[in-house]
Short mmCIF file of C-alpha atoms and ligand atoms in Angstrom, two decimals:
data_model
loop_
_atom_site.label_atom_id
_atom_site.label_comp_id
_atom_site.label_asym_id
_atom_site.label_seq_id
_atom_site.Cartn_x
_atom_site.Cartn_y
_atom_site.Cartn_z
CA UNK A 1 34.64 -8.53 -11.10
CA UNK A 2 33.42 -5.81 -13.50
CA UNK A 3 31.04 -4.76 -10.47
CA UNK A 4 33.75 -3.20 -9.47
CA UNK A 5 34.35 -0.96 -12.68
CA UNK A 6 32.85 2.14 -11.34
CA UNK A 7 34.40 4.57 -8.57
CA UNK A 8 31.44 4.70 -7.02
CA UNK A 9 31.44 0.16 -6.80
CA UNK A 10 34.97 0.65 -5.11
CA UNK A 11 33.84 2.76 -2.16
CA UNK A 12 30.85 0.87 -1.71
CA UNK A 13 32.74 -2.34 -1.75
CA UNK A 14 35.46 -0.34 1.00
CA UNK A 15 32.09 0.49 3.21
CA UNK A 16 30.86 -2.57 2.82
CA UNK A 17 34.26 -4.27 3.71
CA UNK A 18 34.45 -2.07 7.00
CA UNK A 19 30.79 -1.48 8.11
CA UNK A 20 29.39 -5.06 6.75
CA UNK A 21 26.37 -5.28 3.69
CA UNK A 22 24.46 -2.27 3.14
CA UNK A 23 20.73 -2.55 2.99
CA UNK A 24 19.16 -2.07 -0.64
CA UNK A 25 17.89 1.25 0.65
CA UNK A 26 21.57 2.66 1.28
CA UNK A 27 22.43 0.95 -1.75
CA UNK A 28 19.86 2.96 -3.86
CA UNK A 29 20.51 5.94 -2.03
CA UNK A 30 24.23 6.28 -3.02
CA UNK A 31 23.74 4.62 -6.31
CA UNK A 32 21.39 7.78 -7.31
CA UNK A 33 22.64 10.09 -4.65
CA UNK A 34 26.53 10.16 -3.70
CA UNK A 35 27.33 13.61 -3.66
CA UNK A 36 30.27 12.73 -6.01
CA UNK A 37 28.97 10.03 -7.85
CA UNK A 38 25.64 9.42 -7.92
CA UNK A 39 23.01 8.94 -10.91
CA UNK A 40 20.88 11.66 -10.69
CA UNK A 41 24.05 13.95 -8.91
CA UNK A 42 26.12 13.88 -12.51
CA UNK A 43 23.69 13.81 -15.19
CA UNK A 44 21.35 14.53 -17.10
CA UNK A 45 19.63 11.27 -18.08
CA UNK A 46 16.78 11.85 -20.33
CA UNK A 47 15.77 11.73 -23.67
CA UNK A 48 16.74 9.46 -26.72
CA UNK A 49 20.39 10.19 -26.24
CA UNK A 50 19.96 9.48 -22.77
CA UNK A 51 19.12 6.75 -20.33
CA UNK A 52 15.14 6.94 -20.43
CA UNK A 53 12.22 9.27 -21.36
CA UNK A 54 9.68 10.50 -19.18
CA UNK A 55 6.35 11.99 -19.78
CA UNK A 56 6.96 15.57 -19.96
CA UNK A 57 9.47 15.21 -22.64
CA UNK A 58 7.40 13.03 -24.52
CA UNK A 59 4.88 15.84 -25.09
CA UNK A 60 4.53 19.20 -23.94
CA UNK A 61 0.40 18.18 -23.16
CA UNK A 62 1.22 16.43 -20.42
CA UNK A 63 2.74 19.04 -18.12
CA UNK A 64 -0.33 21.65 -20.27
CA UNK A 65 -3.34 19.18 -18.97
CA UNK A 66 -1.80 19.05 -14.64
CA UNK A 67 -1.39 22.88 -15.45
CA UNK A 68 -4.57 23.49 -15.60
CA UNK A 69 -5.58 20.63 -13.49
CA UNK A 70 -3.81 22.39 -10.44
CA UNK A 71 -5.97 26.07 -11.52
CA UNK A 72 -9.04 24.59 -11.27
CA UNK A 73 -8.34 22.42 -7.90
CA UNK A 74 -6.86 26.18 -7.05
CA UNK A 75 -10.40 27.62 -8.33
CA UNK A 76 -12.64 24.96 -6.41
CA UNK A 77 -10.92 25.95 -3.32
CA UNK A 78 -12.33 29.35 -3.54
CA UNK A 79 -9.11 31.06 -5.64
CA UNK A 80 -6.81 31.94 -1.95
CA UNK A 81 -4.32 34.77 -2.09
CA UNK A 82 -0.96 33.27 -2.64
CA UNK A 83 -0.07 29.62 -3.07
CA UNK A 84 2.70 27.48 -3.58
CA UNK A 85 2.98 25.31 -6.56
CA UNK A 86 5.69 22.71 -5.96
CA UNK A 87 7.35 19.78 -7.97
CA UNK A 88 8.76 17.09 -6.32
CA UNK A 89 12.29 15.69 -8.59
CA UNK A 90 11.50 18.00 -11.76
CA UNK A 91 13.80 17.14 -14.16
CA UNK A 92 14.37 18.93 -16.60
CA UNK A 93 12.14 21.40 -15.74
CA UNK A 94 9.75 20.71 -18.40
CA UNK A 95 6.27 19.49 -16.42
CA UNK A 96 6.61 22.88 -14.29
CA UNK A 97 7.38 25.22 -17.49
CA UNK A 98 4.38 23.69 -19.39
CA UNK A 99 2.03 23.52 -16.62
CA UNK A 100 2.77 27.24 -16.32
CA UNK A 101 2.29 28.04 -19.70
CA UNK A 102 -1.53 26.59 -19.21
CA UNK A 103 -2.39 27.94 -15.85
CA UNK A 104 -1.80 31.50 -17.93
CA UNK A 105 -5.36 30.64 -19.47
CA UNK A 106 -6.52 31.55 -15.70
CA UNK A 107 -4.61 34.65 -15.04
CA UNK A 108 -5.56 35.11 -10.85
CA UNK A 109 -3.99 31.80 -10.91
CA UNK A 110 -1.33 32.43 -12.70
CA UNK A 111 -0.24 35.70 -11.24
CA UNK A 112 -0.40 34.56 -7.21
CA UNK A 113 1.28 31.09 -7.82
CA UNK A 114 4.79 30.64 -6.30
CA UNK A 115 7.10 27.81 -7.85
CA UNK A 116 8.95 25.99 -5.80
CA UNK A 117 10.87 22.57 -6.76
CA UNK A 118 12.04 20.11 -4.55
CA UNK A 119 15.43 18.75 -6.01
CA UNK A 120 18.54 16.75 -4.55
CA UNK A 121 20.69 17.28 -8.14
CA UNK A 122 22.98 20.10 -9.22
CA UNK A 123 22.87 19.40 -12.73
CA UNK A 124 19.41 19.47 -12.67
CA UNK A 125 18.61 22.09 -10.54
CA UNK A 126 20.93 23.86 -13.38
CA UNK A 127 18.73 22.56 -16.42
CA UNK A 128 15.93 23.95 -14.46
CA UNK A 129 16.55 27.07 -13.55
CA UNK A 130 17.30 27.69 -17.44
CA UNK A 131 14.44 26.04 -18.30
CA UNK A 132 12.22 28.75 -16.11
CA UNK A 133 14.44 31.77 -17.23
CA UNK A 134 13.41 30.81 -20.72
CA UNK A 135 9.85 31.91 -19.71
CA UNK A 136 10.75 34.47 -18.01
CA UNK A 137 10.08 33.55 -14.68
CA UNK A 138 12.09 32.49 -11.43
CA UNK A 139 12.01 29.34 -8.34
CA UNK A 140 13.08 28.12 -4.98
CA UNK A 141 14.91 25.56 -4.51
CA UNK A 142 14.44 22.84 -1.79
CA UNK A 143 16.34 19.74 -0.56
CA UNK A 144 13.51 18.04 1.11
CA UNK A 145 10.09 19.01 1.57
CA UNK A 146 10.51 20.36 5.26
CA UNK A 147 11.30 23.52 4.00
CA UNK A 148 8.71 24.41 1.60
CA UNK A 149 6.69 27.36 2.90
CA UNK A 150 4.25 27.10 5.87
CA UNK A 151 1.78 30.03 5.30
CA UNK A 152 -0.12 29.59 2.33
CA UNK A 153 -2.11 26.26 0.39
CA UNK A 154 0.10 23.50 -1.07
CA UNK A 155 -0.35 22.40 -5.11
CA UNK A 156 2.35 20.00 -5.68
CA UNK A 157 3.23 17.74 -8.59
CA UNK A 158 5.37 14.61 -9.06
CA UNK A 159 5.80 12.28 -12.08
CA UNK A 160 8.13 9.87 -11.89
CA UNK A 161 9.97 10.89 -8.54
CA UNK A 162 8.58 8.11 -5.71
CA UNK A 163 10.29 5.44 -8.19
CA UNK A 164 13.36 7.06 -7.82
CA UNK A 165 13.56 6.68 -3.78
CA UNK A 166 14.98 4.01 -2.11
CA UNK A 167 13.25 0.65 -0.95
CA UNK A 168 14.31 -2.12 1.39
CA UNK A 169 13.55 -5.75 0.46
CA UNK A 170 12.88 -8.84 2.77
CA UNK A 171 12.57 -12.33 1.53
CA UNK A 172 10.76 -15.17 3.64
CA UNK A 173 12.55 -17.52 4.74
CA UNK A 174 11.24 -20.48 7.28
CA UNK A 175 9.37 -18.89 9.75
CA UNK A 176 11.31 -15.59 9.80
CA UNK A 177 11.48 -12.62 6.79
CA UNK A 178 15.59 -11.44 6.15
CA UNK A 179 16.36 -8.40 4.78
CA UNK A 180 18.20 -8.57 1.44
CA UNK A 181 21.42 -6.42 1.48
CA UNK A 182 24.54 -6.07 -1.06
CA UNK A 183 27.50 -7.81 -0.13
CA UNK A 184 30.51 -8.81 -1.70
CA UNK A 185 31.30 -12.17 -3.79
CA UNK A 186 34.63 -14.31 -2.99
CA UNK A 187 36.23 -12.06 -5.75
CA UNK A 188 35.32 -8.60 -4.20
CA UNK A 189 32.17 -7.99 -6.67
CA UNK A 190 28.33 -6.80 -5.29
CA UNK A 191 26.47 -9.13 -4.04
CA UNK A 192 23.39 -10.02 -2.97
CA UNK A 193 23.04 -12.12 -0.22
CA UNK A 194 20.69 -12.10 3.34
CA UNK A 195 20.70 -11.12 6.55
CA UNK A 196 21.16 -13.74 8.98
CA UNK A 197 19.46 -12.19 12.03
CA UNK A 198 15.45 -12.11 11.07
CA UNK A 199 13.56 -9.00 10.82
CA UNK A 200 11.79 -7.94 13.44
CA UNK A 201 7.74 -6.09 12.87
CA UNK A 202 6.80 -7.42 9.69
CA UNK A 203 3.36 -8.66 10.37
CA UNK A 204 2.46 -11.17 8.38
CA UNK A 205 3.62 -14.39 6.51
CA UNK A 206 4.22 -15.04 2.76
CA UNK A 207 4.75 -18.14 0.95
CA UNK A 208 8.97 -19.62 1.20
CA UNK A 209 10.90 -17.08 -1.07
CA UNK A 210 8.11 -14.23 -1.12
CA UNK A 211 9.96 -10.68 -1.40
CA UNK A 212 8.19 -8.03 0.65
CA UNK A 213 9.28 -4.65 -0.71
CA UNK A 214 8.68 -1.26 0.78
CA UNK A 215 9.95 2.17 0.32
CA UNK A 216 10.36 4.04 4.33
CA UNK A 217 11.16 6.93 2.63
CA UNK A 218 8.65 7.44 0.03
CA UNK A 219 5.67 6.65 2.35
CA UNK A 220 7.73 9.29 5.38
CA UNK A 221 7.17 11.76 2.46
CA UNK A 222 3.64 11.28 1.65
CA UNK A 223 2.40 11.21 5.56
CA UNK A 224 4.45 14.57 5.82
CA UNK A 225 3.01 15.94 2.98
CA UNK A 226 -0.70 14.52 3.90
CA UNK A 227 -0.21 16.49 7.26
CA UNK A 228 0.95 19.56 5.19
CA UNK A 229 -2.26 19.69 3.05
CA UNK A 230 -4.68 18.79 5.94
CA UNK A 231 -3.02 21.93 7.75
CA UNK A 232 -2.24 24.09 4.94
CA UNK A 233 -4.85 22.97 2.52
CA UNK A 234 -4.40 22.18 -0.93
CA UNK A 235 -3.73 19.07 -3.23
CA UNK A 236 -1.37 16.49 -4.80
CA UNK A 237 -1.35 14.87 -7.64
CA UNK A 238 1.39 12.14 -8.55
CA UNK A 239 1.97 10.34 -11.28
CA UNK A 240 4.25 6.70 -11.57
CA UNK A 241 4.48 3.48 -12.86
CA UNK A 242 3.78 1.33 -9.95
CA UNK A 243 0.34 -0.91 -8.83
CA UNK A 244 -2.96 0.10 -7.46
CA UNK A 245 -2.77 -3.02 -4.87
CA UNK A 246 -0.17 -3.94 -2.79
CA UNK A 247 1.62 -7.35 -3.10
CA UNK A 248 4.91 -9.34 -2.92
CA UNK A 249 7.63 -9.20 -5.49
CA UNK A 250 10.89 -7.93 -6.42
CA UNK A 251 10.40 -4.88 -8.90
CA UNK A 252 13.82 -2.92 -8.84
CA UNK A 253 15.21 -2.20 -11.86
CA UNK A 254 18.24 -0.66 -13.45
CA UNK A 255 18.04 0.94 -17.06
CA UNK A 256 20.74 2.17 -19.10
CA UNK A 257 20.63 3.66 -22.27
CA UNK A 258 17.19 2.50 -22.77
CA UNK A 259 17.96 -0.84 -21.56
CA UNK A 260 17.40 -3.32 -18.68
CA UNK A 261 20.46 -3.66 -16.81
CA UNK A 262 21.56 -5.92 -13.77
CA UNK A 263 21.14 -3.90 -10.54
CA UNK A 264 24.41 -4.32 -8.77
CA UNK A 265 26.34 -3.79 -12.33
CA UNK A 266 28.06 0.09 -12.54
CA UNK A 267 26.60 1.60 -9.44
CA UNK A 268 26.07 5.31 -10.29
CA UNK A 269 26.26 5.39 -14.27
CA UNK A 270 22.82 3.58 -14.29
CA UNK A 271 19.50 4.44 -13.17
CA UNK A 272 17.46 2.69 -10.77
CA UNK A 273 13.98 2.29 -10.18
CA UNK A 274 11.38 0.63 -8.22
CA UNK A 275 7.58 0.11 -9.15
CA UNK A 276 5.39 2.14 -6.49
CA UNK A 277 2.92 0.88 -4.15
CA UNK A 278 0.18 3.24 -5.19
CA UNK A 279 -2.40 1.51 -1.93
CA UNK A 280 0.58 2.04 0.85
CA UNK A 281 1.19 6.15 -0.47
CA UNK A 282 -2.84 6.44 0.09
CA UNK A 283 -2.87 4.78 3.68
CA UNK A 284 0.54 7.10 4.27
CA UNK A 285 -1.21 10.59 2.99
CA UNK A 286 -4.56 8.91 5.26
CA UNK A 287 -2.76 8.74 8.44
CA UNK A 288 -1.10 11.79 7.83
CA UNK A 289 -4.53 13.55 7.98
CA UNK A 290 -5.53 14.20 4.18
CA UNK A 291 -8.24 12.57 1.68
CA UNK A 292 -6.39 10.00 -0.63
CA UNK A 293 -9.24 10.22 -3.90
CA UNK A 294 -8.99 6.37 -5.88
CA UNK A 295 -6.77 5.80 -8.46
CA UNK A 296 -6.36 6.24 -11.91
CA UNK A 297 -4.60 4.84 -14.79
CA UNK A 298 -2.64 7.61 -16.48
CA UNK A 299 -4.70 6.63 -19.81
CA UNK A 300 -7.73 7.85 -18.27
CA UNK A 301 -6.40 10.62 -16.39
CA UNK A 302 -5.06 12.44 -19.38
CA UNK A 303 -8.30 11.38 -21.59
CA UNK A 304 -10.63 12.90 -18.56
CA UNK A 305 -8.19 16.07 -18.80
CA UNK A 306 -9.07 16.27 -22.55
CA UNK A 307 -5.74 14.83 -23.98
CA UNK A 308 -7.41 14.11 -27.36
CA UNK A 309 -8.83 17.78 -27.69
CA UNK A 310 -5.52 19.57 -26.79
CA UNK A 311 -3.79 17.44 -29.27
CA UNK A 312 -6.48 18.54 -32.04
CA UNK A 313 -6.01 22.06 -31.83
CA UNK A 314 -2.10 21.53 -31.53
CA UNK A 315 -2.42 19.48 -34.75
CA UNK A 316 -3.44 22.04 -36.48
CA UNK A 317 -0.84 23.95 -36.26
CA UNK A 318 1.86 21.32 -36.35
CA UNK A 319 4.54 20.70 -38.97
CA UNK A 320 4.45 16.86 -38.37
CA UNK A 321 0.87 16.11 -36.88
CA UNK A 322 1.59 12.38 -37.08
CA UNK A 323 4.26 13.40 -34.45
CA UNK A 324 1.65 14.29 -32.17
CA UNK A 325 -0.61 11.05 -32.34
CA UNK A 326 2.51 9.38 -31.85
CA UNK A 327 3.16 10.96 -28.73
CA UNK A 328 -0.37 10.93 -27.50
CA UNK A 329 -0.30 7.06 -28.31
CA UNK A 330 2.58 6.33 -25.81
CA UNK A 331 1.57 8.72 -23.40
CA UNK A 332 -2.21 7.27 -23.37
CA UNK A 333 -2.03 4.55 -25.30
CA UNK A 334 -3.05 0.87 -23.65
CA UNK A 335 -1.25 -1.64 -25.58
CA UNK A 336 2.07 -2.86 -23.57
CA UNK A 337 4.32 -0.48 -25.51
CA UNK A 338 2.43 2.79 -24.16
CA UNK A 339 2.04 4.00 -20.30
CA UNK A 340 -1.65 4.51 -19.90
CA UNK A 341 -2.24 1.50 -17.54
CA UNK A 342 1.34 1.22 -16.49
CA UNK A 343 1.50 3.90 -15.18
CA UNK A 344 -0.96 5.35 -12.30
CA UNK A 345 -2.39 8.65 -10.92
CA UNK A 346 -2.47 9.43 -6.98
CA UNK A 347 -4.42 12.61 -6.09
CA UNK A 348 -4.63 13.44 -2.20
CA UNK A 349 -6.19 16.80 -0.95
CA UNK A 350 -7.26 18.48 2.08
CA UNK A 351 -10.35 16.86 4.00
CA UNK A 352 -13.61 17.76 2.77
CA UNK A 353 -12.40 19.31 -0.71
CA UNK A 354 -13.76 17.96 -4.06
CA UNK A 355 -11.28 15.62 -6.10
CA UNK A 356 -8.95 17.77 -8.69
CA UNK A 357 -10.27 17.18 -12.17
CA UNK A 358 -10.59 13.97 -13.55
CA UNK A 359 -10.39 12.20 -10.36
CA UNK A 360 -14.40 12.56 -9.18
CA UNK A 361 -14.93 9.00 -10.55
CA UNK A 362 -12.95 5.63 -10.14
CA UNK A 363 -11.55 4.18 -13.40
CA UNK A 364 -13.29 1.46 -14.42
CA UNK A 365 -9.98 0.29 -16.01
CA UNK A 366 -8.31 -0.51 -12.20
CA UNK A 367 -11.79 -2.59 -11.16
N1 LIG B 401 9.87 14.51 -13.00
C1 LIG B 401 10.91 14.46 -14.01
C2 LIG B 401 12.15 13.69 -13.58
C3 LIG B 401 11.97 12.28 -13.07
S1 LIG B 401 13.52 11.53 -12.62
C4 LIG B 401 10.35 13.94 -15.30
O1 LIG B 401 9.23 13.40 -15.27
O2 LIG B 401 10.99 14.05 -16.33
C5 LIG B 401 13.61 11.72 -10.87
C6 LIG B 401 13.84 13.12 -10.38
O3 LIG B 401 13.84 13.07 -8.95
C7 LIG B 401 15.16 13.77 -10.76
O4 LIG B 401 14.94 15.14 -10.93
C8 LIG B 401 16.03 13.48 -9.54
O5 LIG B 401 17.15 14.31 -9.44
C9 LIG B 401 15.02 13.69 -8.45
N2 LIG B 401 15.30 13.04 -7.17
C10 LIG B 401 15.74 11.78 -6.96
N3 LIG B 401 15.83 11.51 -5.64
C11 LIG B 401 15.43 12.63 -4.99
C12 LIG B 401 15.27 13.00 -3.61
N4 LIG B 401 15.57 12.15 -2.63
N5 LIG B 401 14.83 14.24 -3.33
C13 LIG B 401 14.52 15.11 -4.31
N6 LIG B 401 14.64 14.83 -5.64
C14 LIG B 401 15.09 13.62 -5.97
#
C-alpha cells in the first residue's frame, strides 16, 4: 500500500496497530507536527518551488496594508506605552517584516512595539529570525500562546495559520453522529473508516451522511486569546480561506506541489488544510470576553486598506509594473482563480473599542 511509503505512515500505522484508529485531529497533528517528521517540522513549503503560496509572498502590500492597520488600531486606543505585536504561524517571516516596514510611517508606534511570533517549526523559526535580522531588528519566540506577555495590550496577526490546526470529523449515521478516524485497510494502508460507539454532545441532527467538522483547537485558541484582549486590551485580525456561516461538509485537504492530493497518501511530505469556520472563531473570541467585528472578504479588506493606491505609487517605481497588477489581481481579485472572496477577514478587539480599519462596515459582498 503506497500509504505506507513515508516513515512517518509506518509509525502511524504501528500506533494505530497498538492503540486502535486515531482521530483526524491526531492524524493532522502528527501529519504537520511530529517532531521528526512532520510537514511544517522539516520544511519550508512555500513559494513556486514549493508546495503552495500564501499572501505575504505574493506581494509585499499585503503584510504593508495590516502594518499599518495594527498602528492605527494602536493609535485609536490612545497610543499605550509598550505593546506586543504577535503573529500567530509566520512563515517565512515575511507578513511581520513588511508590516514593520509600514508601521515605521508612525514612528511612536514603531519604536514601543515588541515582536513576538508564535511558532511550533524549527525551520521556520530559522527562516524567520533571518528574515528580521535582515531589518535589523530582533523576536521572541513562543510555542503556544500561553506564554506571550501579560503586562501590556495585545496586536496579533494570523494569515493562513487556523487552517493549519487540526479538526475532528463526525458523519451521521441513523440516529447517532460517529467520529471519522484513520485506520488501516486489509493490506496495512490508512484508512478511513468510523467509530462504532456514537458520539456523545453533538446537539443536533443532520441529514444520513452529513459530516460535521470542527476544529477544538482552533476555537480553544481564539476563546484564550478573546480573554487575553478583553483583559489586556488590544486587537486581532486574522485572515483564511474558510466560510462566514457555519455548515456541514468535509473540507480537508492535502496539497502538494501545488496540487490536490489524497489526504491519507504520504503523511508528513504533504500539507494539510482545512477550510475555517469564520461564525464558530467569533462565538469562541465572544465567550471568551472580546468584541468579534463582522466579516470581511479579503477583496474588500485590502481595497478598504487602500490596496489599489499602495500598488500605484509602487508602480511607479517598479521594473515590471504588470508584475504588480498581477499580484494585486490574485490577492484581491474576485474571479475563482484569485482569493478576495475565498478567503475571509476576522477582526476581534477589546469591548467597547472601535473596529481596526476597514472593518467599521459589513461587506456587502458576504450579505
Ligand atoms: N502565515 C504564513 C504561514 C502560513 S503556514 C504565511 O501566510 O505565509 C502555517 C504556519 O503555521 C507555519 O508557520 C506553521 O509552522 C505554523 N503552525 C502550524 N501549526 C502550528 C501550531 N500548532 N502552533 C503554532 N504554529 C503552527
Amino acid at each position: 500500500m503506497n500509504a505506507r511509503t513515508t516513515p512517518l505512515a509506518q509509525e502511524m500505522a504501528a500506533i494505530i496497530a497498538a492503540e486502535g484508529p486515531l482521530s483526524l485531529d491526531r492524524f493532522m497533528a502528527l501529519a504537520l507536527g511530529h517532531p521528526r517528521y512532520g510537514y511544517y517540522m522539516t520544511r519550508d513549503p512555500f513559494g513556486a518551488g514549493g508546495d503552495f503560496i500564501t499572501a505575504p509572498e505574493i506581494s509585499q502590500i499585503f503584510g504593508e496594508l495590516l502594518g499599518l492597520a495594527l498602528a492605527i488600531t494602536w493609535q485609536n486606543m490612545g497610543a499605550p506605552e509598550g505593546v506586543v505585536v504577535a503573529e500567530l504561524g509566520p512563515g517565512r517571516g515575511t507578513l511581520m517584516s513588511d508590516a514593520l516596514r509600514a508601521a515605521r510611517a508612525i514612528p511612536a508606534f514603531a519604536e514601543t512595539l515588541e515582536p513576538h511570533f508564535v511558532e511550533t517549526s524549527p525551520v521556520l523559526m530559522r527562516a524567520q529570525a533571518a528574515r528580521l535580522a535582515q531589518d535589523g531588528r530582533d523576536a521572541n519566540w513562543h510555542a503556544n500562546i500561553d506564554s506571550l506577555p501579560e503586562d501590556r495590550p495585545l496586536l496579533i496577526l494570523a494569515n493562513e495559520f487556523f487552517d493549519a490546526l487540526p479538526v475532528r470529523q463526525f458523519q451521521r449515521a441513523g440516529d447517532h453522529w460517529h467520529e471519522r478516524l484513520v485506520g488501516l485497510d486489509p493490506a496495512g494502508g490508512l484508512a478511513f473508516g468510523l467509530a462504532q460507539e456514537p458520539a456523545a454532545n453533538i446537539p443536533f441532527a443532520a441529514p444520513e451522511g452529513a459530516i460535521f467538522e470542527t476544529s477544538p483547537l482552533s476555537l480553544d485558541i481564539m476563546r484564550r486569546l478573546g480573554e487575553r484582549i478583553a483583559r489586556q486590551g488590544g486587537a486581532m485580525i486574522a485572515i483564511d480561506y474558510g466560510h462566514a456561516k457555519s455548515g456541514f461538509g468535509d473540507t480537508l485537504q492535502a496539497v502538494k506541489a501545488h496540487r490536490f492530493v489524497p489526504v491519507l497518501t504520504d503523511p508528513g511530505e504533504v500539507d494539510i488544510t482545512a477550510h475555517v469556520d469564520f461564525a464558530m472563531l467569533a462565538i469562541a473570541a465572544q465567550r471568551g470576553g472580546a468584541l468579534a467585528h463582522p466579516l470581511l472578504t479579503q477583496a474588500s479588506l485590502l481595497e478598504r486598506l487602500g490596496i489599489h493606491h499602495r500598488a500605484e505609487i509602487l508602480k511607479r517605481k517598479a521594473e515590471n509594473p504588470a508584475e504588480i497588477d498581477r499580484a494585486v489581481a490574485r490577492l484581491a481579485g474576485t474571479d475563482d482563480a484569485a482569493m478576495g472572496l475565498l478567503f475571509k477577514a476576522i477582526a476581534i478587539t477589546a469591548p467597547g473599542m472601535a473596529p481596526p480599519p476597514g472593518f467599521e462596515q459589513p461587506d456587502p459582498r458576504l450579505s
